[in-house]
C-alpha cells in the first residue's frame, strides 16, 4: 500500500514555476531522509533533490539553482519548489522516504508515492 501522496503538479510554460508537496499520515518524517525523483517516458527514474534529517540538501546538476527542496517536520510535508522550468523537466515526479537514503547519490530504498505529473511547454 502506498503511504506517500504527492500533489501540486500541472502544466506550465517554460520559465514558469510550480511547487510540489508530499505528505503521509502513516509515520513521522522526522527520522527520514526525503527525496524527489522524476521519470520521463522511456527513461529511468532519476534523483532530483534530497534532504536529510538535519536539513542538508543535494541536487542534481540539471536542476541546481532552479529547484529547492525543503521539509516541514511539524506538518509532515516535504516540498519541491521549481522555478525557471524547462521542457526537459517534464516528467512524473515522485517523493520518497528512507531512513538510510544517501542524499549524495540519490540511493534510496524507499517508500514511494503514486506521483504527480509536471508538463512544461515551450
PDB file of C-alpha atoms in Angstrom:
ATOM      1  CA  UNK A   1       0.000   0.000   0.000  1.00  0.00           C
ATOM      2  CA  UNK A   2       1.283   3.455  -0.939  1.00  0.00           C
ATOM      3  CA  UNK A   3       1.781   5.731   2.062  1.00  0.00           C
ATOM      4  CA  UNK A   4       3.074   8.891   0.380  1.00  0.00           C
ATOM      5  CA  UNK A   5       0.843  11.312  -1.507  1.00  0.00           C
ATOM      6  CA  UNK A   6       2.273  13.826  -3.976  1.00  0.00           C
ATOM      7  CA  UNK A   7       0.413  16.881  -5.200  1.00  0.00           C
ATOM      8  CA  UNK A   8       0.981  20.180  -6.970  1.00  0.00           C
ATOM      9  CA  UNK A   9       1.811  19.051 -10.477  1.00  0.00           C
ATOM     10  CA  UNK A  10       0.349  20.609 -13.566  1.00  0.00           C
ATOM     11  CA  UNK A  11       1.090  22.214 -16.913  1.00  0.00           C
ATOM     12  CA  UNK A  12       3.144  25.379 -17.224  1.00  0.00           C
ATOM     13  CA  UNK A  13       5.017  27.291 -19.880  1.00  0.00           C
ATOM     14  CA  UNK A  14       8.784  27.334 -19.962  1.00  0.00           C
ATOM     15  CA  UNK A  15      10.097  29.744 -17.374  1.00  0.00           C
ATOM     16  CA  UNK A  16       7.169  29.167 -15.065  1.00  0.00           C
ATOM     17  CA  UNK A  17       7.082  27.786 -11.539  1.00  0.00           C
ATOM     18  CA  UNK A  18       5.408  25.021  -9.595  1.00  0.00           C
ATOM     19  CA  UNK A  19       5.639  23.809  -6.027  1.00  0.00           C
ATOM     20  CA  UNK A  20       5.127  20.135  -5.310  1.00  0.00           C
ATOM     21  CA  UNK A  21       4.149  18.726  -1.933  1.00  0.00           C
ATOM     22  CA  UNK A  22       4.362  15.265  -0.452  1.00  0.00           C
ATOM     23  CA  UNK A  23       2.892  14.079   2.794  1.00  0.00           C
ATOM     24  CA  UNK A  24       1.842  10.995   4.699  1.00  0.00           C
ATOM     25  CA  UNK A  25      -0.231  10.319   7.766  1.00  0.00           C
ATOM     26  CA  UNK A  26       1.354   6.908   8.341  1.00  0.00           C
ATOM     27  CA  UNK A  27       4.609   7.938  10.002  1.00  0.00           C
ATOM     28  CA  UNK A  28       6.680  10.930  11.025  1.00  0.00           C
ATOM     29  CA  UNK A  29       9.170  12.367   8.564  1.00  0.00           C
ATOM     30  CA  UNK A  30      11.457  13.467  11.377  1.00  0.00           C
ATOM     31  CA  UNK A  31      13.594  10.317  11.250  1.00  0.00           C
ATOM     32  CA  UNK A  32      13.676  10.050   7.450  1.00  0.00           C
ATOM     33  CA  UNK A  33      15.811  11.361   4.662  1.00  0.00           C
ATOM     34  CA  UNK A  34      13.492  12.609   1.937  1.00  0.00           C
ATOM     35  CA  UNK A  35      13.845  12.949  -1.790  1.00  0.00           C
ATOM     36  CA  UNK A  36      12.196  13.941  -5.025  1.00  0.00           C
ATOM     37  CA  UNK A  37      12.646  11.816  -8.121  1.00  0.00           C
ATOM     38  CA  UNK A  38      11.278  12.006 -11.628  1.00  0.00           C
ATOM     39  CA  UNK A  39      10.724   9.729 -14.566  1.00  0.00           C
ATOM     40  CA  UNK A  40      10.113  10.760 -18.152  1.00  0.00           C
ATOM     41  CA  UNK A  41       8.653   8.384 -20.764  1.00  0.00           C
ATOM     42  CA  UNK A  42      11.199   5.802 -21.870  1.00  0.00           C
ATOM     43  CA  UNK A  43      13.717   6.833 -19.227  1.00  0.00           C
ATOM     44  CA  UNK A  44      14.743   5.520 -15.838  1.00  0.00           C
ATOM     45  CA  UNK A  45      13.793   7.249 -12.650  1.00  0.00           C
ATOM     46  CA  UNK A  46      16.368   9.826 -11.587  1.00  0.00           C
ATOM     47  CA  UNK A  47      17.040  11.690  -8.396  1.00  0.00           C
ATOM     48  CA  UNK A  48      16.266  15.399  -8.478  1.00  0.00           C
ATOM     49  CA  UNK A  49      16.652  16.706  -4.947  1.00  0.00           C
ATOM     50  CA  UNK A  50      17.130  15.252  -1.492  1.00  0.00           C
ATOM     51  CA  UNK A  51      17.236  16.436   2.090  1.00  0.00           C
ATOM     52  CA  UNK A  52      18.457  14.628   5.170  1.00  0.00           C
ATOM     53  CA  UNK A  53      17.098  14.675   8.695  1.00  0.00           C
ATOM     54  CA  UNK A  54      19.274  17.659   9.590  1.00  0.00           C
ATOM     55  CA  UNK A  55      18.212  19.748   6.613  1.00  0.00           C
ATOM     56  CA  UNK A  56      21.276  19.226   4.441  1.00  0.00           C
ATOM     57  CA  UNK A  57      20.342  19.169   0.756  1.00  0.00           C
ATOM     58  CA  UNK A  58      21.650  17.854  -2.528  1.00  0.00           C
ATOM     59  CA  UNK A  59      20.506  18.499  -6.087  1.00  0.00           C
ATOM     60  CA  UNK A  60      21.007  17.030  -9.497  1.00  0.00           C
ATOM     61  CA  UNK A  61      23.191  19.266 -11.615  1.00  0.00           C
ATOM     62  CA  UNK A  62      20.402  19.810 -14.111  1.00  0.00           C
ATOM     63  CA  UNK A  63      18.171  21.484 -11.510  1.00  0.00           C
ATOM     64  CA  UNK A  64      20.661  23.138  -9.177  1.00  0.00           C
ATOM     65  CA  UNK A  65      19.875  26.802  -8.776  1.00  0.00           C
ATOM     66  CA  UNK A  66      16.332  26.354 -10.065  1.00  0.00           C
ATOM     67  CA  UNK A  67      14.765  23.867  -7.617  1.00  0.00           C
ATOM     68  CA  UNK A  68      14.609  23.991  -3.838  1.00  0.00           C
ATOM     69  CA  UNK A  69      13.712  21.121  -1.541  1.00  0.00           C
ATOM     70  CA  UNK A  70      12.505  21.844   1.969  1.00  0.00           C
ATOM     71  CA  UNK A  71      10.839  19.998   4.794  1.00  0.00           C
ATOM     72  CA  UNK A  72       8.345  20.867   7.486  1.00  0.00           C
ATOM     73  CA  UNK A  73       8.521  18.155  10.101  1.00  0.00           C
ATOM     74  CA  UNK A  74       5.731  19.665  12.182  1.00  0.00           C
ATOM     75  CA  UNK A  75       3.335  19.430   9.239  1.00  0.00           C
ATOM     76  CA  UNK A  76       4.940  16.263   7.873  1.00  0.00           C
ATOM     77  CA  UNK A  77       5.379  17.751   4.411  1.00  0.00           C
ATOM     78  CA  UNK A  78       8.302  17.841   2.020  1.00  0.00           C
ATOM     79  CA  UNK A  79       8.233  20.431  -0.762  1.00  0.00           C
ATOM     80  CA  UNK A  80       9.909  20.878  -4.093  1.00  0.00           C
ATOM     81  CA  UNK A  81       9.821  24.451  -5.328  1.00  0.00           C
ATOM     82  CA  UNK A  82      10.605  24.548  -9.032  1.00  0.00           C
ATOM     83  CA  UNK A  83      11.484  27.785 -10.789  1.00  0.00           C
ATOM     84  CA  UNK A  84      12.571  28.545 -14.342  1.00  0.00           C
ATOM     85  CA  UNK A  85      11.051  25.328 -15.589  1.00  0.00           C
ATOM     86  CA  UNK A  86      12.237  23.860 -18.870  1.00  0.00           C
ATOM     87  CA  UNK A  87      10.606  21.367 -21.247  1.00  0.00           C
ATOM     88  CA  UNK A  88      13.242  18.830 -20.174  1.00  0.00           C
ATOM     89  CA  UNK A  89      11.751  18.964 -16.681  1.00  0.00           C
ATOM     90  CA  UNK A  90       8.608  17.285 -17.997  1.00  0.00           C
ATOM     91  CA  UNK A  91       8.152  14.040 -16.078  1.00  0.00           C
ATOM     92  CA  UNK A  92       6.215  12.246 -13.416  1.00  0.00           C
ATOM     93  CA  UNK A  93       7.566  13.403 -10.070  1.00  0.00           C
ATOM     94  CA  UNK A  94       7.715  11.119  -7.051  1.00  0.00           C
ATOM     95  CA  UNK A  95       8.706  11.622  -3.462  1.00  0.00           C
ATOM     96  CA  UNK A  96      10.491   9.050  -1.350  1.00  0.00           C
ATOM     97  CA  UNK A  97      11.340   8.499   2.289  1.00  0.00           C
ATOM     98  CA  UNK A  98      14.195   6.326   3.528  1.00  0.00           C
ATOM     99  CA  UNK A  99      15.882   6.322   6.916  1.00  0.00           C
ATOM    100  CA  UNK A 100      19.092   5.172   5.214  1.00  0.00           C
ATOM    101  CA  UNK A 101      18.755   7.045   1.948  1.00  0.00           C
ATOM    102  CA  UNK A 102      22.003   8.512   0.618  1.00  0.00           C
ATOM    103  CA  UNK A 103      21.223  12.068  -0.386  1.00  0.00           C
ATOM    104  CA  UNK A 104      24.607  12.469  -2.103  1.00  0.00           C
ATOM    105  CA  UNK A 105      23.936   9.742  -4.646  1.00  0.00           C
ATOM    106  CA  UNK A 106      20.126   9.636  -4.509  1.00  0.00           C
ATOM    107  CA  UNK A 107      20.393   5.992  -3.493  1.00  0.00           C
ATOM    108  CA  UNK A 108      17.067   5.451  -1.772  1.00  0.00           C
ATOM    109  CA  UNK A 109      15.468   2.129  -0.942  1.00  0.00           C
ATOM    110  CA  UNK A 110      12.265   3.890  -0.235  1.00  0.00           C
ATOM    111  CA  UNK A 111       8.566   4.053   0.106  1.00  0.00           C
ATOM    112  CA  UNK A 112       7.115   5.726  -2.981  1.00  0.00           C
ATOM    113  CA  UNK A 113       4.024   7.717  -3.775  1.00  0.00           C
ATOM    114  CA  UNK A 114       1.919   7.498  -6.908  1.00  0.00           C
ATOM    115  CA  UNK A 115       3.491  10.585  -8.440  1.00  0.00           C
ATOM    116  CA  UNK A 116       2.316  13.918  -9.784  1.00  0.00           C
ATOM    117  CA  UNK A 117       2.708  14.929 -13.424  1.00  0.00           C
ATOM    118  CA  UNK A 118       4.661  18.027 -14.413  1.00  0.00           C
ATOM    119  CA  UNK A 119       4.434  19.173 -18.016  1.00  0.00           C
ATOM    120  CA  UNK A 120       6.420  22.134 -19.308  1.00  0.00           C
ATOM    121  CA  UNK A 121       5.677  23.520 -22.750  1.00  0.00           C
ATOM    122  CA  UNK A 122       7.504  25.993 -24.967  1.00  0.00           C
TER     123      UNK A 122
END
